[in-house]
Amino acid sequence: MTEKVDNRFGMYGGQFVPEALMPELIRLQDAFEACKHDDDFQREFHRLLNDYAGRPSLLYYAKNMTEDLGGAKIYLKREDLNHTGAHKINNVIGQALLAKRLGKTRLIAETGAGQHGVATATIAALFGMDCEIYMGKQDTDRQRLNVYRMELLGAKVVPVTDGQGLLKDAVNAALADWAQHAADTFYVIGSAVGPAPYPAMVHEFQSVISKESRQQILQVEGRLPDAIVACCGGGSNAIGSFADYLDKPSVKLYGAEAAGQGLASGKTAATLELGSDGIFHGMASKFLQNQDGQIAKVYSISAGLDYPGIGPEHAALQASGRATYVGITDEEAVQAFEYIARKEGIIAAIESSHAVAYTEKLAKTMTPDQIIICTLSGRGDKDVAQVANYRGVDLHD
Ligand SMILES: *Cc1c(COP(=O)(O)O)cnc(C)c1O
């Protein structure tokens, strides 16, 4: 297990932000530490997770996949069944409750494909807070439905034209807004990334995934699983899926990251396999970057996984050997998307399909008395048109 010392996970993490933001980070850290042991906060957090987001999510035995693959027993942790269709709502509820505690009236967030923006706009509507979402210009053009969705929920979407007009540029814009408006504004970060205490905070709020799965698997199987598999963009659903097993070395932990067109293709987002140590977006972690430290262009078929960095805790878990990270290509992910739809009747997000693809490979190397829990981080309705397009079918004809 990784020792967390002074905002660090091993040699990763930290708080690399402009001076002006430090008092705000310290206030946030204090509020976060307090809420962990505050009964009122915990009660409200779990009430919203259960009554609003629809938790606990199911742990489903995938009998058809298990029999077809002929190896380990496969269970699916169904985060796709949450309100707004993914795990992101868990974290947003936690951070928005903290924002309320700190007396903030305005939420801001970055979003890539729009999933985290929609989750944040949803909770802002529920809490009656102002909401502004930063989104790369290219992404606003590609994801017009999600832009409109956020506007329906009462949020203002700000297209970011800097850089490539992608997720990393949206994060920069959100950080700049926060530095300017910290008095009334809370920055809701969408993954296990950014300056401390964000990675630890996202870990805490997403750990509900593994707290539930551990209870659920003990109830049906009477023992812990042999392996956990989750997809890895910034790493929030993965760290939430791993959290409650970190101190159980018999449970192997696997993160599936996006290899895009292949690890050697140059069109990839496999940060943990190909990245190097650096500092960006307020944290020390691993990044895809050139020799001068310029952040590289990243590519994946999955908008939720094409981030050039990774949460610092994952960098540390890889360094210590506690978790293993593997690249899954676009082609493998699309095949898994189609496979789980036909075998189990579940249309999983293209991000989650990276985890499914690795689960297929892994299960075949294991025996029927062993157990894998694979996290389905989200549902795949949003990806149907893109997968059709990948297969040469244009749904807009
Ligand atoms: C955003 C997203 C991801 C990637 O984010 P993580 O922080 O790595 O979990 C994965 N799956 C879905 C469905 C998403 O919306």
JSON list of N, CA, C and O in Angstrom, two decimals, residues 320-340:
[
{"chain": "A", "resi": 320, "resn": "SER", "atom": "N", "xyz": [5.08, 1.30, -7.11]},
{"chain": "A", "resi": 320, "resn": "SER", "atom": "CA", "xyz": [5.26, 0.35, -6.01]},
{"chain": "A", "resi": 320, "resn": "SER", "atom": "C", "xyz": [4.93, -1.08, -6.45]},
{"chain": "A", "resi": 320, "resn": "SER", "atom": "O", "xyz": [5.18, -2.03, -5.71]},
{"chain": "A", "resi": 321, "resn": "GLY", "atom": "N", "xyz": [4.32, -1.20, -7.63]},
{"chain": "A", "resi": 321, "resn": "GLY", "atom": "CA", "xyz": [3.96, -2.53, -8.11]},
{"chain": "A", "resi": 321, "resn": "GLY", "atom": "C", "xyz": [2.62, -3.03, -7.57]},
{"chain": "A", "resi": 321, "resn": "GLY", "atom": "O", "xyz": [2.20, -4.15, -7.89]},
{"chain": "A", "resi": 322, "resn": "ARG", "atom": "N", "xyz": [1.94, -2.23, -6.76]},
{"chain": "A", "resi": 322, "resn": "ARG", "atom": "CA", "xyz": [0.67, -2.70, -6.18]},
{"chain": "A", "resi": 322, "resn": "ARG", "atom": "C", "xyz": [-0.41, -2.86, -7.25]},
{"chain": "A", "resi": 322, "resn": "ARG", "atom": "O", "xyz": [-1.25, -3.73, -7.17]},
{"chain": "A", "resi": 323, "resn": "ALA", "atom": "N", "xyz": [-0.39, -1.96, -8.26]},
{"chain": "A", "resi": 323, "resn": "ALA", "atom": "CA", "xyz": [-1.35, -2.07, -9.35]},
{"chain": "A", "resi": 323, "resn": "ALA", "atom": "C", "xyz": [-0.62, -2.16, -10.67]},
{"chain": "A", "resi": 323, "resn": "ALA", "atom": "O", "xyz": [0.53, -1.72, -10.79]},
{"chain": "A", "resi": 324, "resn": "THR", "atom": "N", "xyz": [-1.28, -2.77, -11.66]},
{"chain": "A", "resi": 324, "resn": "THR", "atom": "CA", "xyz": [-0.70, -2.95, -12.98]},
{"chain": "A", "resi": 324, "resn": "THR", "atom": "C", "xyz": [-1.56, -2.22, -14.00]},
{"chain": "A", "resi": 324, "resn": "THR", "atom": "O", "xyz": [-2.79, -2.28, -13.92]},
{"chain": "A", "resi": 325, "resn": "TYR", "atom": "N", "xyz": [-0.92, -1.56, -14.96]},
{"chain": "A", "resi": 325, "resn": "TYR", "atom": "CA", "xyz": [-1.66, -0.78, -15.94]},
{"chain": "A", "resi": 325, "resn": "TYR", "atom": "C", "xyz": [-1.36, -1.30, -17.34]},
{"chain": "A", "resi": 325, "resn": "TYR", "atom": "O", "xyz": [-0.20, -1.54, -17.68]},
{"chain": "A", "resi": 326, "resn": "VAL", "atom": "N", "xyz": [-2.42, -1.49, -18.11]},
{"chain": "A", "resi": 326, "resn": "VAL", "atom": "CA", "xyz": [-2.28, -2.11, -19.42]},
{"chain": "A", "resi": 326, "resn": "VAL", "atom": "C", "xyz": [-2.97, -1.26, -20.46]},
{"chain": "A", "resi": 326, "resn": "VAL", "atom": "O", "xyz": [-3.98, -0.62, -20.18]},
{"chain": "A", "resi": 327, "resn": "GLY", "atom": "N", "xyz": [-2.43, -1.25, -21.67]},
{"chain": "A", "resi": 327, "resn": "GLY", "atom": "CA", "xyz": [-3.03, -0.46, -22.75]},
{"chain": "A", "resi": 327, "resn": "GLY", "atom": "C", "xyz": [-4.02, -1.30, -23.54]},
{"chain": "A", "resi": 327, "resn": "GLY", "atom": "O", "xyz": [-3.75, -2.45, -23.86]},
{"chain": "A", "resi": 328, "resn": "ILE", "atom": "N", "xyz": [-5.16, -0.70, -23.85]},
{"chain": "A", "resi": 328, "resn": "ILE", "atom": "CA", "xyz": [-6.16, -1.35, -24.69]},
{"chain": "A", "resi": 328, "resn": "ILE", "atom": "C", "xyz": [-6.38, -0.44, -25.90]},
{"chain": "A", "resi": 328, "resn": "ILE", "atom": "O", "xyz": [-6.60, 0.77, -25.75]},
{"chain": "A", "resi": 329, "resn": "THR", "atom": "N", "xyz": [-6.32, -1.01, -27.09]},
{"chain": "A", "resi": 329, "resn": "THR", "atom": "CA", "xyz": [-6.44, -0.19, -28.30]},
{"chain": "A", "resi": 329, "resn": "THR", "atom": "C", "xyz": [-7.90, 0.14, -28.61]},
{"chain": "A", "resi": 329, "resn": "THR", "atom": "O", "xyz": [-8.83, -0.50, -28.08]},
{"chain": "A", "resi": 330, "resn": "ASP", "atom": "N", "xyz": [-8.09, 1.11, -29.50]},
{"chain": "A", "resi": 330, "resn": "ASP", "atom": "CA", "xyz": [-9.44, 1.45, -29.97]},
{"chain": "A", "resi": 330, "resn": "ASP", "atom": "C", "xyz": [-10.16, 0.20, -30.47]},
{"chain": "A", "resi": 330, "resn": "ASP", "atom": "O", "xyz": [-11.32, -0.05, -30.13]},
{"chain": "A", "resi": 331, "resn": "GLU", "atom": "N", "xyz": [-9.46, -0.57, -31.29]},
{"chain": "A", "resi": 331, "resn": "GLU", "atom": "CA", "xyz": [-10.07, -1.76, -31.90]},
{"chain": "A", "resi": 331, "resn": "GLU", "atom": "C", "xyz": [-10.51, -2.76, -30.83]},
{"chain": "A", "resi": 331, "resn": "GLU", "atom": "O", "xyz": [-11.62, -3.30, -30.89]},
{"chain": "A", "resi": 332, "resn": "GLU", "atom": "N", "xyz": [-9.65, -3.00, -29.85]},
{"chain": "A", "resi": 332, "resn": "GLU", "atom": "CA", "xyz": [-10.01, -3.93, -28.77]},
{"chain": "A", "resi": 332, "resn": "GLU", "atom": "C", "xyz": [-11.21, -3.40, -27.97]},
{"chain": "A", "resi": 332, "resn": "GLU", "atom": "O", "xyz": [-12.09, -4.17, -27.57]},
{"chain": "A", "resi": 333, "resn": "ALA", "atom": "N", "xyz": [-11.24, -2.09, -27.75]},
{"chain": "A", "resi": 333, "resn": "ALA", "atom": "CA", "xyz": [-12.34, -1.51, -26.97]},
{"chain": "A", "resi": 333, "resn": "ALA", "atom": "C", "xyz": [-13.66, -1.60, -27.74]},
{"chain": "A", "resi": 333, "resn": "ALA", "atom": "O", "xyz": [-14.70, -1.92, -27.16]},
{"chain": "A", "resi": 334, "resn": "VAL", "atom": "N", "xyz": [-13.61, -1.33, -29.04]},
{"chain": "A", "resi": 334, "resn": "VAL", "atom": "CA", "xyz": [-14.84, -1.41, -29.84]},
{"chain": "A", "resi": 334, "resn": "VAL", "atom": "C", "xyz": [-15.33, -2.86, -29.88]},
{"chain": "A", "resi": 334, "resn": "VAL", "atom": "O", "xyz": [-16.53, -3.13, -29.74]},
{"chain": "A", "resi": 335, "resn": "GLN", "atom": "N", "xyz": [-14.40, -3.80, -30.02]},
{"chain": "A", "resi": 335, "resn": "GLN", "atom": "CA", "xyz": [-14.81, -5.22, -30.00]},
{"chain": "A", "resi": 335, "resn": "GLN", "atom": "C", "xyz": [-15.46, -5.59, -28.67]},
{"chain": "A", "resi": 335, "resn": "GLN", "atom": "O", "xyz": [-16.46, -6.32, -28.63]},
{"chain": "A", "resi": 336, "resn": "ALA", "atom": "N", "xyz": [-14.91, -5.07, -27.58]},
{"chain": "A", "resi": 336, "resn": "ALA", "atom": "CA", "xyz": [-15.48, -5.37, -26.25]},
{"chain": "A", "resi": 336, "resn": "ALA", "atom": "C", "xyz": [-16.85, -4.70, -26.09]},
{"chain": "A", "resi": 336, "resn": "ALA", "atom": "O", "xyz": [-17.76, -5.28, -25.49]},
{"chain": "A", "resi": 337, "resn": "PHE", "atom": "N", "xyz": [-17.00, -3.50, -26.64]},
{"chain": "A", "resi": 337, "resn": "PHE", "atom": "CA", "xyz": [-18.28, -2.77, -26.63]},
{"chain": "A", "resi": 337, "resn": "PHE", "atom": "C", "xyz": [-19.35, -3.63, -27.29]},
{"chain": "A", "resi": 337, "resn": "PHE", "atom": "O", "xyz": [-20.46, -3.79, -26.76]},
{"chain": "A", "resi": 338, "resn": "GLU", "atom": "N", "xyz": [-18.99, -4.21, -28.44]},
{"chain": "A", "resi": 338, "resn": "GLU", "atom": "CA", "xyz": [-19.94, -5.06, -29.17]},
{"chain": "A", "resi": 338, "resn": "GLU", "atom": "C", "xyz": [-20.17, -6.40, -28.44]},
{"chain": "A", "resi": 338, "resn": "GLU", "atom": "O", "xyz": [-21.29, -6.91, -28.38]},
{"chain": "A", "resi": 339, "resn": "TYR", "atom": "N", "xyz": [-19.10, -6.92, -27.87]},
{"chain": "A", "resi": 339, "resn": "TYR", "atom": "CA", "xyz": [-19.16, -8.23, -27.21]},
{"chain": "A", "resi": 339, "resn": "TYR", "atom": "C", "xyz": [-20.10, -8.21, -25.99]},
{"chain": "A", "resi": 339, "resn": "TYR", "atom": "O", "xyz": [-20.98, -9.06, -25.85]},
{"chain": "A", "resi": 340, "resn": "ILE", "atom": "N", "xyz": [-19.94, -7.21, -25.12]},
{"chain": "A", "resi": 340, "resn": "ILE", "atom": "CA", "xyz": [-20.74, -7.19, -23.89]},
{"chain": "A", "resi": 340, "resn": "ILE", "atom": "C", "xyz": [-22.20, -6.85, -24.21]},
{"chain": "A", "resi": 340, "resn": "ILE", "atom": "O", "xyz": [-23.12, -7.31, -23.54]}
]
